Amino acid sequence: MRYLSFAIATLLVLTTRDPVRAQAPCDEFFYLVQQWGPTFCKHDRQKCRQAPVSSHFTLHGLWPNYDKGHCPGKKGAWPQNCDDSSTDLPPECDCPFDASILSDLSSDMLENWPSYGQTNTDFWKHEWDKHGSCAITYEQEIGGPVTTEHEYFAKALELRNQCNVLDSLAAAGITPGGRAPASDFIAAIKQGCGVSPQLACHSGSSDAEEIRVCYDDAFQAIDCQQAKQVEDCRGSIVSLPAWQESSLASIAEQ
């Protein structure tokens, strides 16, 4: 009888799993991507429209990713452009970008989510179209906490405030103009923010450009996969470029 009761209890658990979550074909996690503006403007001067913020890392985006690196039946190696009707597949999200929805977030976004290569609105629209549309599609499928455009941008700002990247690096002796092993960058964020991030350099260089903190689909911080903790960095020693005010002239002349 005891074994029969256990079998019945197990069956009940299996048949009463969250029916909403079951709609999602693949598990996903998120990268909260913070970028170092001086690196962007150092390597992309022709694209850099304004002096970069050098007092803190600023947001690049909140990017959904497949846990296993792919999802059968889905286009691409990660979710992107879910409101795109230009492919043979039907769009997954009828969610065009609407900047007016973000009016109450505007001051926070101007300070912490500025664009260096295009207008702010165009940058935010790009991040929404490519990443946000897929983030809310997945969150709607699983009954998650981020299901609208406003919630997407607000959540990214909230998560950014939980992890001060530049302060964490400075506490480990890594400051603008300095160099350190890539492993020291990872350890500094682990110490300051509680989880191991992914460090990304400007492609083919040794200059740190992005710190990406991983989150599960409930937006709890988690360690990024160890095999993917360093991306696009040339060599094991990484620099954090300093911004020189004299560089303003070269940008103004463009």
mmCIF file of N, CA and C in Angstrom, residues 20-133:
data_model
loop_
_atom_site.group_PDB
_atom_site.id
_atom_site.type_symbol
_atom_site.label_atom_id
_atom_site.label_comp_id
_atom_site.label_asym_id
_atom_site.label_seq_id
_atom_site.Cartn_x
_atom_site.Cartn_y
_atom_site.Cartn_z
ATOM 1 N N VAL A 20 1.306 26.284 -18.000
ATOM 2 C CA VAL A 20 1.786 27.415 -18.779
ATOM 3 C C VAL A 20 3.245 27.204 -19.164
ATOM 4 N N ARG A 21 4.070 26.822 -18.155
ATOM 5 C CA ARG A 21 5.490 26.608 -18.423
ATOM 6 C C ARG A 21 5.696 25.524 -19.476
ATOM 7 N N ALA A 22 4.808 24.565 -19.534
ATOM 8 C CA ALA A 22 4.959 23.469 -20.496
ATOM 9 C C ALA A 22 4.839 23.953 -21.936
ATOM 10 N N GLN A 23 4.305 25.155 -22.154
ATOM 11 C CA GLN A 23 4.155 25.661 -23.508
ATOM 12 C C GLN A 23 5.489 26.078 -24.116
ATOM 13 N N ALA A 24 6.482 26.379 -23.302
ATOM 14 C CA ALA A 24 7.777 26.805 -23.806
ATOM 15 C C ALA A 24 8.553 25.597 -24.321
ATOM 16 N N PRO A 25 8.991 25.617 -25.603
ATOM 17 C CA PRO A 25 9.667 24.445 -26.164
ATOM 18 C C PRO A 25 11.064 24.228 -25.621
ATOM 19 N N CYS A 26 11.745 25.295 -25.188
ATOM 20 C CA CYS A 26 13.116 25.173 -24.692
ATOM 21 C C CYS A 26 13.335 26.118 -23.520
ATOM 22 N N ASP A 27 14.131 25.670 -22.550
ATOM 23 C CA ASP A 27 14.475 26.538 -21.428
ATOM 24 C C ASP A 27 15.425 27.633 -21.891
ATOM 25 N N GLU A 28 15.311 28.788 -21.255
ATOM 26 C CA GLU A 28 16.153 29.917 -21.621
ATOM 27 C C GLU A 28 16.745 30.566 -20.371
ATOM 28 N N PHE A 29 17.834 31.298 -20.575
ATOM 29 C CA PHE A 29 18.394 32.155 -19.541
ATOM 30 C C PHE A 29 18.646 33.516 -20.180
ATOM 31 N N PHE A 30 19.109 34.478 -19.377
ATOM 32 C CA PHE A 30 19.309 35.829 -19.886
ATOM 33 C C PHE A 30 20.708 36.330 -19.567
ATOM 34 N N TYR A 31 21.277 37.087 -20.511
ATOM 35 C CA TYR A 31 22.464 37.886 -20.246
ATOM 36 C C TYR A 31 22.018 39.324 -19.988
ATOM 37 N N LEU A 32 22.424 39.897 -18.852
ATOM 38 C CA LEU A 32 22.333 41.336 -18.679
ATOM 39 C C LEU A 32 23.691 41.878 -19.113
ATOM 40 N N VAL A 33 23.695 42.633 -20.210
ATOM 41 C CA VAL A 33 24.946 43.054 -20.839
ATOM 42 C C VAL A 33 25.219 44.524 -20.512
ATOM 43 N N GLN A 34 26.325 44.764 -19.807
ATOM 44 C CA GLN A 34 26.770 46.118 -19.523
ATOM 45 C C GLN A 34 28.048 46.390 -20.310
ATOM 46 N N GLN A 35 28.109 47.555 -20.938
ATOM 47 C CA GLN A 35 29.239 47.860 -21.815
ATOM 48 C C GLN A 35 30.082 49.012 -21.265
ATOM 49 N N TRP A 36 31.362 48.987 -21.639
ATOM 50 C CA TRP A 36 32.297 50.035 -21.258
ATOM 51 C C TRP A 36 32.466 50.964 -22.454
ATOM 52 N N GLY A 37 31.860 52.142 -22.355
ATOM 53 C CA GLY A 37 31.832 53.072 -23.474
ATOM 54 C C GLY A 37 33.188 53.445 -24.034
ATOM 55 N N PRO A 38 34.210 53.702 -23.191
ATOM 56 C CA PRO A 38 35.520 54.055 -23.739
ATOM 57 C C PRO A 38 36.098 53.009 -24.690
ATOM 58 N N THR A 39 35.821 51.740 -24.450
ATOM 59 C CA THR A 39 36.306 50.712 -25.375
ATOM 60 C C THR A 39 35.599 50.829 -26.722
ATOM 61 N N PHE A 40 34.273 51.013 -26.683
ATOM 62 C CA PHE A 40 33.528 51.157 -27.936
ATOM 63 C C PHE A 40 34.081 52.320 -28.747
ATOM 64 N N CYS A 41 34.260 53.482 -28.102
ATOM 65 C CA CYS A 41 34.692 54.663 -28.844
ATOM 66 C C CYS A 41 36.160 54.589 -29.252
ATOM 67 N N LYS A 42 36.963 53.840 -28.519
ATOM 68 C CA LYS A 42 38.362 53.650 -28.913
ATOM 69 C C LYS A 42 38.467 52.890 -30.222
ATOM 70 N N HIS A 43 37.639 51.881 -30.382
ATOM 71 C CA HIS A 43 37.742 51.010 -31.554
ATOM 72 C C HIS A 43 36.783 51.387 -32.677
ATOM 73 N N ASP A 44 35.758 52.161 -32.379
ATOM 74 C CA ASP A 44 34.772 52.521 -33.398
ATOM 75 C C ASP A 44 34.571 54.040 -33.424
ATOM 76 N N ARG A 45 35.671 54.760 -33.622
ATOM 77 C CA ARG A 45 35.588 56.222 -33.582
ATOM 78 C C ARG A 45 34.639 56.769 -34.646
ATOM 79 N N GLN A 46 34.578 56.118 -35.783
ATOM 80 C CA GLN A 46 33.692 56.606 -36.839
ATOM 81 C C GLN A 46 32.225 56.472 -36.449
ATOM 82 N N LYS A 47 31.937 55.532 -35.558
ATOM 83 C CA LYS A 47 30.555 55.323 -35.125
ATOM 84 C C LYS A 47 30.222 56.078 -33.844
ATOM 85 N N CYS A 48 31.238 56.471 -33.108
ATOM 86 C CA CYS A 48 31.011 57.079 -31.801
ATOM 87 C C CYS A 48 30.502 58.511 -31.973
ATOM 88 N N ARG A 49 29.262 58.737 -31.573
ATOM 89 C CA ARG A 49 28.603 60.018 -31.793
ATOM 90 C C ARG A 49 28.826 61.009 -30.654
ATOM 91 N N GLN A 50 29.225 60.523 -29.487
ATOM 92 C CA GLN A 50 29.373 61.392 -28.327
ATOM 93 C C GLN A 50 30.417 60.816 -27.388
ATOM 94 N N ALA A 51 30.911 61.641 -26.487
ATOM 95 C CA ALA A 51 31.868 61.147 -25.499
ATOM 96 C C ALA A 51 31.207 60.060 -24.665
ATOM 97 N N PRO A 52 31.881 58.949 -24.478
ATOM 98 C CA PRO A 52 31.264 57.846 -23.735
ATOM 99 C C PRO A 52 31.212 58.116 -22.240
ATOM 100 N N VAL A 53 30.265 57.504 -21.579
ATOM 101 C CA VAL A 53 30.207 57.549 -20.113
ATOM 102 C C VAL A 53 31.406 56.769 -19.574
ATOM 103 N N SER A 54 32.179 57.399 -18.691
ATOM 104 C CA SER A 54 33.346 56.719 -18.139
ATOM 105 C C SER A 54 33.279 56.626 -16.616
ATOM 106 N N SER A 55 32.142 57.026 -16.043
ATOM 107 C CA SER A 55 31.967 56.935 -14.590
ATOM 108 C C SER A 55 31.331 55.620 -14.179
ATOM 109 N N HIS A 56 30.770 54.889 -15.130
ATOM 110 C CA HIS A 56 30.151 53.595 -14.839
ATOM 111 C C HIS A 56 29.908 52.834 -16.139
ATOM 112 N N PHE A 57 29.742 51.541 -16.024
ATOM 113 C CA PHE A 57 29.324 50.733 -17.159
ATOM 114 C C PHE A 57 27.856 51.060 -17.458
ATOM 115 N N THR A 58 27.502 51.102 -18.730
ATOM 116 C CA THR A 58 26.124 51.369 -19.122
ATOM 117 C C THR A 58 25.520 50.130 -19.776
ATOM 118 N N LEU A 59 24.219 50.118 -19.866
ATOM 119 C CA LEU A 59 23.536 48.950 -20.415
ATOM 120 C C LEU A 59 23.696 48.849 -21.929
ATOM 121 N N HIS A 60 23.884 47.631 -22.377
ATOM 122 C CA HIS A 60 23.749 47.307 -23.795
ATOM 123 C C HIS A 60 22.394 46.654 -24.018
ATOM 124 N N GLY A 61 22.075 45.646 -23.201
ATOM 125 C CA GLY A 61 20.768 45.025 -23.360
ATOM 126 C C GLY A 61 20.542 43.876 -22.395
ATOM 127 N N LEU A 62 19.359 43.314 -22.482
ATOM 128 C CA LEU A 62 18.956 42.124 -21.723
ATOM 129 C C LEU A 62 18.595 41.076 -22.754
ATOM 130 N N TRP A 63 19.463 40.060 -22.908
ATOM 131 C CA TRP A 63 19.394 39.153 -24.044
ATOM 132 C C TRP A 63 18.974 37.741 -23.627
ATOM 133 N N PRO A 64 17.876 37.235 -24.158
ATOM 134 C CA PRO A 64 17.522 35.830 -23.917
ATOM 135 C C PRO A 64 18.425 34.891 -24.713
ATOM 136 N N ASN A 65 18.709 33.744 -24.135
ATOM 137 C CA ASN A 65 19.537 32.724 -24.786
ATOM 138 C C ASN A 65 18.980 31.350 -24.472
ATOM 139 N N TYR A 66 19.196 30.389 -25.373
ATOM 140 C CA TYR A 66 18.781 29.012 -25.121
ATOM 141 C C TYR A 66 19.774 28.346 -24.177
ATOM 142 N N ASP A 67 19.257 27.618 -23.203
ATOM 143 C CA ASP A 67 20.117 26.920 -22.251
ATOM 144 C C ASP A 67 21.114 26.000 -22.947
ATOM 145 N N LYS A 68 20.663 25.318 -24.000
ATOM 146 C CA LYS A 68 21.494 24.328 -24.676
ATOM 147 C C LYS A 68 22.147 24.876 -25.939
ATOM 148 N N GLY A 69 22.025 26.188 -26.162
ATOM 149 C CA GLY A 69 22.667 26.787 -27.322
ATOM 150 C C GLY A 69 21.863 26.690 -28.600
ATOM 151 N N HIS A 70 20.735 26.022 -28.545
ATOM 152 C CA HIS A 70 19.860 25.910 -29.716
ATOM 153 C C HIS A 70 18.488 25.467 -29.234
ATOM 154 N N CYS A 71 17.515 25.558 -30.112
ATOM 155 C CA CYS A 71 16.172 25.092 -29.780
ATOM 156 C C CYS A 71 15.549 24.515 -31.039
ATOM 157 N N PRO A 72 15.245 23.217 -31.078
ATOM 158 C CA PRO A 72 14.657 22.594 -32.272
ATOM 159 C C PRO A 72 13.394 23.335 -32.725
ATOM 160 N N GLY A 73 13.333 23.609 -34.010
ATOM 161 C CA GLY A 73 12.164 24.271 -34.570
ATOM 162 C C GLY A 73 12.203 25.776 -34.498
ATOM 163 N N LYS A 74 13.255 26.315 -33.857
ATOM 164 C CA LYS A 74 13.392 27.758 -33.741
ATOM 165 C C LYS A 74 14.476 28.242 -34.696
ATOM 166 N N LYS A 75 14.315 29.472 -35.189
ATOM 167 C CA LYS A 75 15.307 30.040 -36.090
ATOM 168 C C LYS A 75 16.470 30.627 -35.298
ATOM 169 N N GLY A 76 17.694 30.395 -35.753
ATOM 170 C CA GLY A 76 18.860 30.997 -35.131
ATOM 171 C C GLY A 76 19.404 30.228 -33.951
ATOM 172 N N ALA A 77 20.607 30.630 -33.536
ATOM 173 C CA ALA A 77 21.281 29.983 -32.412
ATOM 174 C C ALA A 77 20.823 30.541 -31.083
ATOM 175 N N TRP A 78 20.100 31.642 -31.095
ATOM 176 C CA TRP A 78 19.501 32.218 -29.892
ATOM 177 C C TRP A 78 18.246 32.964 -30.320
ATOM 178 N N PRO A 79 17.327 33.232 -29.402
ATOM 179 C CA PRO A 79 16.092 33.921 -29.777
ATOM 180 C C PRO A 79 16.383 35.345 -30.235
ATOM 181 N N GLN A 80 15.813 35.733 -31.364
ATOM 182 C CA GLN A 80 15.988 37.101 -31.832
ATOM 183 C C GLN A 80 14.900 37.477 -32.818
ATOM 184 N N ASN A 81 14.561 38.758 -32.841
ATOM 185 C CA ASN A 81 13.614 39.314 -33.802
ATOM 186 C C ASN A 81 12.289 38.556 -33.840
ATOM 187 N N CYS A 82 11.669 38.419 -32.685
ATOM 188 C CA CYS A 82 10.428 37.644 -32.611
ATOM 189 C C CYS A 82 9.215 38.394 -33.156
ATOM 190 N N ASP A 83 9.371 39.680 -33.469
ATOM 191 C CA ASP A 83 8.300 40.438 -34.114
ATOM 192 C C ASP A 83 8.571 40.600 -35.607
ATOM 193 N N ASP A 84 9.492 39.799 -36.138
ATOM 194 C CA ASP A 84 9.918 39.912 -37.535
ATOM 195 C C ASP A 84 8.999 39.097 -38.440
ATOM 196 N N SER A 85 8.361 39.762 -39.388
ATOM 197 C CA SER A 85 7.479 39.060 -40.328
ATOM 198 C C SER A 85 8.126 38.926 -41.697
ATOM 199 N N SER A 86 9.441 39.193 -41.792
ATOM 200 C CA SER A 86 10.121 39.157 -43.090
ATOM 201 C C SER A 86 10.638 37.764 -43.442
ATOM 202 N N THR A 87 10.445 36.785 -42.551
ATOM 203 C CA THR A 87 10.903 35.428 -42.822
ATOM 204 C C THR A 87 9.712 34.547 -43.189
ATOM 205 N N ASP A 88 10.017 33.298 -43.519
ATOM 206 C CA ASP A 88 8.960 32.351 -43.862
ATOM 207 C C ASP A 88 8.154 31.940 -42.639
ATOM 208 N N LEU A 89 8.741 32.117 -41.447
ATOM 209 C CA LEU A 89 8.046 31.749 -40.224
ATOM 210 C C LEU A 89 7.181 32.907 -39.746
ATOM 211 N N PRO A 90 6.011 32.623 -39.190
ATOM 212 C CA PRO A 90 5.162 33.707 -38.679
ATOM 213 C C PRO A 90 5.805 34.366 -37.467
ATOM 214 N N PRO A 91 5.612 35.665 -37.280
ATOM 215 C CA PRO A 91 6.175 36.319 -36.095
ATOM 216 C C PRO A 91 5.587 35.725 -34.825
ATOM 217 N N GLU A 92 6.418 35.639 -33.797
ATOM 218 C CA GLU A 92 5.977 35.074 -32.525
ATOM 219 C C GLU A 92 5.362 36.129 -31.615
ATOM 220 N N CYS A 93 5.569 37.391 -31.944
ATOM 221 C CA CYS A 93 5.145 38.463 -31.051
ATOM 222 C C CYS A 93 4.661 39.651 -31.880
ATOM 223 N N ASP A 94 3.443 40.072 -31.666
ATOM 224 C CA ASP A 94 2.932 41.289 -32.296
ATOM 225 C C ASP A 94 3.181 42.424 -31.316
ATOM 226 N N CYS A 95 4.410 42.947 -31.316
ATOM 227 C CA CYS A 95 4.819 43.867 -30.257
ATOM 228 C C CYS A 95 5.777 44.928 -30.791
ATOM 229 N N PRO A 96 5.326 45.813 -31.671
ATOM 230 C CA PRO A 96 6.198 46.874 -32.174
ATOM 231 C C PRO A 96 6.638 47.810 -31.060
ATOM 232 N N PHE A 97 7.835 48.359 -31.208
ATOM 233 C CA PHE A 97 8.401 49.247 -30.203
ATOM 234 C C PHE A 97 7.587 50.528 -30.093
ATOM 235 N N ASP A 98 7.345 50.968 -28.856
ATOM 236 C CA ASP A 98 6.603 52.199 -28.596
ATOM 237 C C ASP A 98 7.353 52.984 -27.526
ATOM 238 N N ALA A 99 8.105 53.999 -27.949
ATOM 239 C CA ALA A 99 8.936 54.760 -27.017
ATOM 240 C C ALA A 99 8.114 55.481 -25.962
ATOM 241 N N SER A 100 6.866 55.836 -26.283
ATOM 242 C CA SER A 100 6.048 56.590 -25.329
ATOM 243 C C SER A 100 5.755 55.797 -24.057
ATOM 244 N N ILE A 101 5.810 54.468 -24.168
ATOM 245 C CA ILE A 101 5.548 53.609 -23.009
ATOM 246 C C ILE A 101 6.622 53.786 -21.937
ATOM 247 N N LEU A 102 7.790 54.271 -22.350
ATOM 248 C CA LEU A 102 8.952 54.320 -21.457
ATOM 249 C C LEU A 102 9.178 55.696 -20.857
ATOM 250 N N SER A 103 8.197 56.604 -20.955
ATOM 251 C CA SER A 103 8.404 57.990 -20.537
ATOM 252 C C SER A 103 8.833 58.102 -19.070
ATOM 253 N N ASP A 104 8.298 57.258 -18.199
ATOM 254 C CA ASP A 104 8.652 57.350 -16.778
ATOM 255 C C ASP A 104 10.045 56.798 -16.489
ATOM 256 N N LEU A 105 10.628 56.101 -17.466
ATOM 257 C CA LEU A 105 11.969 55.533 -17.301
ATOM 258 C C LEU A 105 13.034 56.381 -17.991
ATOM 259 N N SER A 106 12.623 57.456 -18.655
ATOM 260 C CA SER A 106 13.512 58.165 -19.570
ATOM 261 C C SER A 106 14.779 58.686 -18.893
ATOM 262 N N SER A 107 14.670 59.274 -17.705
ATOM 263 C CA SER A 107 15.868 59.833 -17.061
ATOM 264 C C SER A 107 16.857 58.728 -16.695
ATOM 265 N N ASP A 108 16.348 57.610 -16.206
ATOM 266 C CA ASP A 108 17.200 56.473 -15.860
ATOM 267 C C ASP A 108 17.860 55.900 -17.115
ATOM 268 N N MET A 109 17.101 55.820 -18.205
ATOM 269 C CA MET A 109 17.642 55.258 -19.442
ATOM 270 C C MET A 109 18.682 56.180 -20.063
ATOM 271 N N LEU A 110 18.457 57.478 -20.015
ATOM 272 C CA LEU A 110 19.436 58.415 -20.568
ATOM 273 C C LEU A 110 20.764 58.323 -19.827
ATOM 274 N N GLU A 111 20.712 58.092 -18.522
ATOM 275 C CA GLU A 111 21.934 57.996 -17.721
ATOM 276 C C GLU A 111 22.594 56.635 -17.833
ATOM 277 N N ASN A 112 21.800 55.585 -17.856
ATOM 278 C CA ASN A 112 22.345 54.234 -17.737
ATOM 279 C C ASN A 112 22.178 53.354 -18.970
ATOM 280 N N TRP A 113 21.508 53.874 -20.011
ATOM 281 C CA TRP A 113 21.340 53.089 -21.238
ATOM 282 C C TRP A 113 21.502 53.983 -22.463
ATOM 283 N N PRO A 114 22.582 54.778 -22.511
ATOM 284 C CA PRO A 114 22.771 55.663 -23.655
ATOM 285 C C PRO A 114 23.340 54.915 -24.852
ATOM 286 N N SER A 115 23.151 55.504 -26.011
ATOM 287 C CA SER A 115 23.742 54.953 -27.227
ATOM 288 C C SER A 115 24.965 55.767 -27.612
ATOM 289 N N TYR A 116 25.989 55.087 -28.105
ATOM 290 C CA TYR A 116 27.171 55.783 -28.588
ATOM 291 C C TYR A 116 27.229 55.814 -30.115
ATOM 292 N N GLY A 117 26.515 54.900 -30.778
ATOM 293 C CA GLY A 117 26.640 54.796 -32.227
ATOM 294 C C GLY A 117 25.415 55.222 -33.010
ATOM 295 N N GLN A 118 24.303 55.532 -32.355
ATOM 296 C CA GLN A 118 23.082 55.958 -33.030
ATOM 297 C C GLN A 118 22.251 56.746 -32.032
ATOM 298 N N THR A 119 21.085 57.215 -32.431
ATOM 299 C CA THR A 119 20.260 57.935 -31.469
ATOM 300 C C THR A 119 19.812 56.962 -30.378
ATOM 301 N N ASN A 120 19.510 57.510 -29.211
ATOM 302 C CA ASN A 120 19.067 56.657 -28.117
ATOM 303 C C ASN A 120 17.816 55.876 -28.499
ATOM 304 N N THR A 121 16.855 56.553 -29.104
ATOM 305 C CA THR A 121 15.596 55.878 -29.454
ATOM 306 C C THR A 121 15.838 54.755 -30.438
ATOM 307 N N ASP A 122 16.715 54.977 -31.423
ATOM 308 C CA ASP A 122 17.022 53.913 -32.391
ATOM 309 C C ASP A 122 17.715 52.735 -31.708
ATOM 310 N N PHE A 123 18.587 53.042 -30.767
ATOM 311 C CA PHE A 123 19.290 51.985 -30.024
ATOM 312 C C PHE A 123 18.302 51.168 -29.204
ATOM 313 N N TRP A 124 17.434 51.832 -28.467
ATOM 314 C CA TRP A 124 16.460 51.129 -27.645
ATOM 315 C C TRP A 124 15.508 50.310 -28.507
ATOM 316 N N LYS A 125 15.127 50.862 -29.657
ATOM 317 C CA LYS A 125 14.255 50.115 -30.574
ATOM 318 C C LYS A 125 14.958 48.864 -31.078
ATOM 319 N N HIS A 126 16.242 48.999 -31.414
ATOM 320 C CA HIS A 126 17.009 47.838 -31.870
ATOM 321 C C HIS A 126 17.046 46.750 -30.802
ATOM 322 N N GLU A 127 17.328 47.150 -29.563
ATOM 323 C CA GLU A 127 17.399 46.166 -28.483
ATOM 324 C C GLU A 127 16.039 45.508 -28.255
ATOM 325 N N TRP A 128 14.983 46.289 -28.363
ATOM 326 C CA TRP A 128 13.642 45.727 -28.205
ATOM 327 C C TRP A 128 13.316 44.768 -29.339
ATOM 328 N N ASP A 129 13.523 45.207 -30.577
ATOM 329 C CA ASP A 129 13.167 44.380 -31.732
ATOM 330 C C ASP A 129 13.941 43.062 -31.717
ATOM 331 N N LYS A 130 15.247 43.137 -31.446
ATOM 332 C CA LYS A 130 16.073 41.936 -31.536
ATOM 333 C C LYS A 130 15.951 41.041 -30.312
ATOM 334 N N HIS A 131 15.933 41.635 -29.123
ATOM 335 C CA HIS A 131 15.993 40.844 -27.894
ATOM 336 C C HIS A 131 14.727 40.921 -27.043
ATOM 337 N N GLY A 132 14.205 42.134 -26.854
ATOM 338 C CA GLY A 132 13.054 42.290 -25.974
ATOM 339 C C GLY A 132 11.818 41.564 -26.450
ATOM 340 N N SER A 133 11.584 41.582 -27.766
ATOM 341 C CA SER A 133 10.395 40.905 -28.309
ATOM 342 C C SER A 133 10.426 39.415 -27.987
#
